[in-house]
């Protein structure tokens, strides 16, 4: 299971790299920071980083730290262009409506295909999201939960679609809508809804996972578009 967990962590970090999550200087988090983020031992993180280094995504520099060396953010732009999509032109309404078409089906597939290691990471992200009272941290764990659910489909094309959707969630209008809507009460509802999705995945119930995800996204739509 440890090897499977490290593999899943390396996949999550690779997608973070591809989305440009580590900023313009490309500095990569430390092993300690990543171990805390994922709730695993540092040797598990080290195996994930070894895989990223072997694949050319990061480089370790003695005395300086670890840096991103190979990003694929352009691939997402190419995918969007192939579909005739300009991320900056996508409104929050269009984005949430697309998510409501796609994510319930992804949650159902996750319930059918998730491994025990996948579920372990999902539960750790959920616990971290519940524990934090900082909006930015909650948003990061929220995004990680949804990213993990897409990853649990074990379908490469579906995961690429998720990467494109996540890049669009970074546009200014979407971020402003999230900041305006955020409250401790909304966070509590999101946490409860995520828990229902995770419970359905753990029970291997695609129908319940699909329904729980749809209920959650309806809440997101109300909060961002009607709040």
XYZ file of C-alpha atoms in Angstrom, residues 37 99 122 124-147 169 174-175 178-179 181-195 197-198 216 219-220 223-224:
54
model
C -0.097 17.991 3.687
C -18.929 20.645 -13.548
C -9.180 11.265 0.202
C -6.781 12.697 4.897
C -7.623 15.630 2.629
C -11.122 15.699 4.111
C -9.767 15.707 7.671
C -7.364 18.536 6.835
C -10.144 20.593 5.251
C -12.282 20.175 8.348
C -9.461 21.130 10.734
C -8.406 24.402 9.101
C -10.107 27.734 9.741
C -8.100 29.552 7.041
C -10.037 30.135 3.839
C -7.058 29.691 1.503
C -6.110 26.408 3.144
C -9.667 25.149 2.999
C -9.888 26.029 -0.697
C -6.677 24.085 -1.350
C -7.974 20.977 0.411
C -11.373 21.388 -1.239
C -9.677 21.401 -4.646
C -7.577 18.395 -3.626
C -10.687 16.398 -2.689
C -12.229 17.023 -6.105
C -8.909 16.291 -7.825
C -11.224 27.666 -11.664
C -14.288 32.495 -10.226
C -11.814 33.344 -7.463
C -15.466 32.121 -4.064
C -14.033 34.807 -1.787
C -19.311 33.516 -0.855
C -17.022 32.011 1.772
C -18.198 31.803 5.367
C -17.757 29.389 8.254
C -21.337 28.210 7.707
C -20.734 27.520 4.026
C -17.504 25.712 4.857
C -19.389 23.484 7.321
C -21.945 22.584 4.641
C -19.203 21.813 2.127
C -17.418 19.600 4.658
C -20.638 17.684 5.360
C -21.337 17.281 1.646
C -17.803 16.080 0.973
C -18.254 13.570 3.803
C -19.494 11.811 -1.191
C -16.597 10.071 0.539
C -22.809 19.368 -3.398
C -24.842 24.055 -3.173
C -21.760 25.464 -4.924
C -23.362 29.975 -3.136
C -21.450 31.387 -6.091
